[in-house]
Coordinates of C-alpha atoms in Angstrom, one line a residue:
X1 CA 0.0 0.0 0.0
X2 CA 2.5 2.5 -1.4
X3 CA 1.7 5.9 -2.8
X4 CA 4.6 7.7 -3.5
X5 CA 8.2 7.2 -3.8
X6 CA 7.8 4.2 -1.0
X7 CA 5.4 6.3 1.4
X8 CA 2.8 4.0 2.9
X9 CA -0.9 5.4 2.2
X10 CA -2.1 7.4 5.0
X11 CA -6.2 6.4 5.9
X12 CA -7.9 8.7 8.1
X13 CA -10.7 7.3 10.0
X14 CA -13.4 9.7 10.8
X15 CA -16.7 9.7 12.6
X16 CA -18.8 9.5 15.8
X17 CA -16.3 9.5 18.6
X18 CA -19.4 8.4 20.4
X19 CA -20.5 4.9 21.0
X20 CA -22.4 3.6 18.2
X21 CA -26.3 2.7 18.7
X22 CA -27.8 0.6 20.5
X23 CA -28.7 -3.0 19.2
X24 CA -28.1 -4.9 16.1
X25 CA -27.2 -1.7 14.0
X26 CA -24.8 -0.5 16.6
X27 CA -23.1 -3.6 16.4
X28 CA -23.2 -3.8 13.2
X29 CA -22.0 -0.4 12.4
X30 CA -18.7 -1.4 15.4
X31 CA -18.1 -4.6 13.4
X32 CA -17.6 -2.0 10.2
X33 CA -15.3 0.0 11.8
X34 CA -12.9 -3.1 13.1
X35 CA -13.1 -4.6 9.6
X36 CA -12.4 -1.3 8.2
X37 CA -9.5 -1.1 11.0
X38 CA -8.1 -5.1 10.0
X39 CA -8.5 -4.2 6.0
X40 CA -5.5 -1.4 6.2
X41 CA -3.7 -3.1 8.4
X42 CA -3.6 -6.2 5.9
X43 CA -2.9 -3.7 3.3
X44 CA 0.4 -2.3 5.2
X45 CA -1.7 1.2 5.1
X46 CA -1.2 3.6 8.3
X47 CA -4.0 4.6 10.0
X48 CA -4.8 8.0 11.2
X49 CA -7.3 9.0 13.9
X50 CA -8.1 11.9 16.0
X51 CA -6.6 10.1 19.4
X52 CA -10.3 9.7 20.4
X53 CA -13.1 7.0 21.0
X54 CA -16.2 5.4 19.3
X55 CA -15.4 4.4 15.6
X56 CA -12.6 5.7 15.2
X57 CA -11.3 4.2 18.0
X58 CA -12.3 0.9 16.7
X59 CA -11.3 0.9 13.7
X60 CA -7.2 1.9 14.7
X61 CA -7.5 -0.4 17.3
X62 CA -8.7 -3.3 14.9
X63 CA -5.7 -1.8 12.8
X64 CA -3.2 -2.2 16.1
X65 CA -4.3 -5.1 16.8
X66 CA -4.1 -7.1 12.9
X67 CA -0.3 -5.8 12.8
X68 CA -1.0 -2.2 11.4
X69 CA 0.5 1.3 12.6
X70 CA -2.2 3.3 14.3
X71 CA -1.8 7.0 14.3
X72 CA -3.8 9.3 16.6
X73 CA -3.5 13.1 15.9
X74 CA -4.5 14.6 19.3
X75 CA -5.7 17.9 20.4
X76 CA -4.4 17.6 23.6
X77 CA -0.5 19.2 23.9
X78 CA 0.2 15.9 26.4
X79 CA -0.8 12.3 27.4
X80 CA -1.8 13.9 30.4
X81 CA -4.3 16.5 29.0
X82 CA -4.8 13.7 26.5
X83 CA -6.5 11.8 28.7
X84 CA -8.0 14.0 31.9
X85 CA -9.5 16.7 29.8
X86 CA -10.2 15.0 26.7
X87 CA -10.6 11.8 28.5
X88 CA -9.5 9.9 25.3
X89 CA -7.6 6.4 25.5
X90 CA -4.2 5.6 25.2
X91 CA -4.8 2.4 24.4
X92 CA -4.7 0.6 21.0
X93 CA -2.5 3.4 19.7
X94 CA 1.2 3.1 18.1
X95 CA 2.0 7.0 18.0
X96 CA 0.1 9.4 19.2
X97 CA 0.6 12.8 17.7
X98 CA -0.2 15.9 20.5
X99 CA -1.4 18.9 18.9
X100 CA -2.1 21.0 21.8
X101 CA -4.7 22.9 18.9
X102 CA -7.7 21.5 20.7
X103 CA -10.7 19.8 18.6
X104 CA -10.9 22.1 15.7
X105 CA -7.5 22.4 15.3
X106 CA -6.7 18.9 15.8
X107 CA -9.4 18.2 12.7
X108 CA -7.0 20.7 10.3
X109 CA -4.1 18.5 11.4
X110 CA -5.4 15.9 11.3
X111 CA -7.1 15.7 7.4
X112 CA -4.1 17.3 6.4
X113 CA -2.0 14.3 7.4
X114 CA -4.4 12.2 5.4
X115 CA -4.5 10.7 1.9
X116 CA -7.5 8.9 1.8
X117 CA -10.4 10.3 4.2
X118 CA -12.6 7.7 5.5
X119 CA -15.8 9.0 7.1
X120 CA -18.6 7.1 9.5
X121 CA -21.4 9.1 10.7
X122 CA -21.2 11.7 13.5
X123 CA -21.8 14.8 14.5
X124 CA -20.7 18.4 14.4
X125 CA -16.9 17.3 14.8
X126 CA -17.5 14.8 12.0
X127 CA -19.0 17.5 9.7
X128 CA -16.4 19.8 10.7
X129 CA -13.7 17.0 9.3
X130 CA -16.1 16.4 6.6
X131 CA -15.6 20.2 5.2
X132 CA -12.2 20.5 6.1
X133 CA -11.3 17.3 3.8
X134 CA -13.9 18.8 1.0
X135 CA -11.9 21.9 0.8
X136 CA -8.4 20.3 1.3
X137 CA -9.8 18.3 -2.0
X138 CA -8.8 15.0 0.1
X139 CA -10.2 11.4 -1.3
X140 CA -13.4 10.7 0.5
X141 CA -15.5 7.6 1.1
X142 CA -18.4 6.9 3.0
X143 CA -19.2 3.5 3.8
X144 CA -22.7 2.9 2.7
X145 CA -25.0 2.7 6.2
X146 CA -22.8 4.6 7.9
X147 CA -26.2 6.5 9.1
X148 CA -27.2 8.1 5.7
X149 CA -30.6 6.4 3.5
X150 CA -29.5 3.6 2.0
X151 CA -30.1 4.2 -1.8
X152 CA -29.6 0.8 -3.3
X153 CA -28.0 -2.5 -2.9
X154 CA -28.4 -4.6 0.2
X155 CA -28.8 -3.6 3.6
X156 CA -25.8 -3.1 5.9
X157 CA -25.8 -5.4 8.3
X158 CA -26.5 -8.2 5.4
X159 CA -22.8 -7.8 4.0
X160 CA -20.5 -10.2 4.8
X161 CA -17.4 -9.5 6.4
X162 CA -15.3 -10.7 3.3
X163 CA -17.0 -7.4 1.4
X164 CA -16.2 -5.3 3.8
X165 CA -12.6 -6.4 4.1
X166 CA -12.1 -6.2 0.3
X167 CA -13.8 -2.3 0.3
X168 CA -16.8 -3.3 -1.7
X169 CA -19.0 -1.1 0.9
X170 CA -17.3 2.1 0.1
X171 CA -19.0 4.3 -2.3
X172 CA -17.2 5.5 -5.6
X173 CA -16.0 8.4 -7.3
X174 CA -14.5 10.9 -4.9
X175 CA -12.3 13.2 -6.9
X176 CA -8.3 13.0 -6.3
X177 CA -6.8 15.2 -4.3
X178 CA -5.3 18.6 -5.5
X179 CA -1.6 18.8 -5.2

């Protein structure tokens, strides 16, 4: 998973930093996020999250966890602000990255850093990494029922895991990136 000139492919791995729903499309959504995590891992891509919890989380943890370097950009300036104001883990994290530009800054940083934006629902955070990576012109994918109407093809949780490990959830056609 090289890009350029033997740099590995940087994924950012956005979204609700919150725990996903309750019940089966909680779950679900979790078991997205790991698979997502395992899949870069397996393709030697770095993953890059905002040092927080939820998704995220999940998915650079999977990463950790299947051999893959996790990444957390933080917007804490320590691991002690890191985790007693921001109360974010330290856990399931190669390298974390301490910003010290708080939330909104640590967003800028953050998509910057990234390649390849990967984005499950959230919130205002999530839409503020959303924009950021819209007008950075970054690569963007959503994975279909990430929280959005699903349009067409079958329902979320009925994927198997091989399709989401080969990428055949995530949507086409996001534009390359301006360089």
């Amino acid at each position: 998973c090289y890009w350029f000139r033997g740099m590995k492919v940087k994924v950012g791995v956005m979204g609700s930093a919150g725990e996903a729903a309750q019940g089966a499309s909680g779950a679900a959504l979790r078991a997205k996020a790991e698979a997502l995590g395992r899949a870069i891992a397996a393709r030697g891509c770095v993953a890059l999250t905002g040092g927080t919890t939820g998704l995220p989380h999940a998915a650079g943890a999977a990463a950790h966890a299947a051999g893959g370097l996790h990444v957390g950009v933080s917007p804490a300036s320590d691991a002690r602000e890191h985790v007693e104001r921001f109360g974010l883990p330290l856990a399931g994290t190669d390298v974390l990255v301490y910003t010290g530009f708080g939330l909104k800054g640590r967003n800028v940083v953050l998509v910057r850093s990234c390649d390849v934006v990967l984005i499950f629902r959230g919130g205002m955070g999530t839409l503020n990494e959303l924009t950021i990576a819209h007008d950075e012109g970054a690569r963007r994918r959503m994975p279909q029922g990430h929280g959005r109407r699903r349009r067409r093809g079958r329902a979320p949780a009925e994927r198997s895991a091989k399709e989401v490990e080969r990428g055949r959830h995530l949507r086409r056609g996001a534009r390359a990136p301006a360089r």
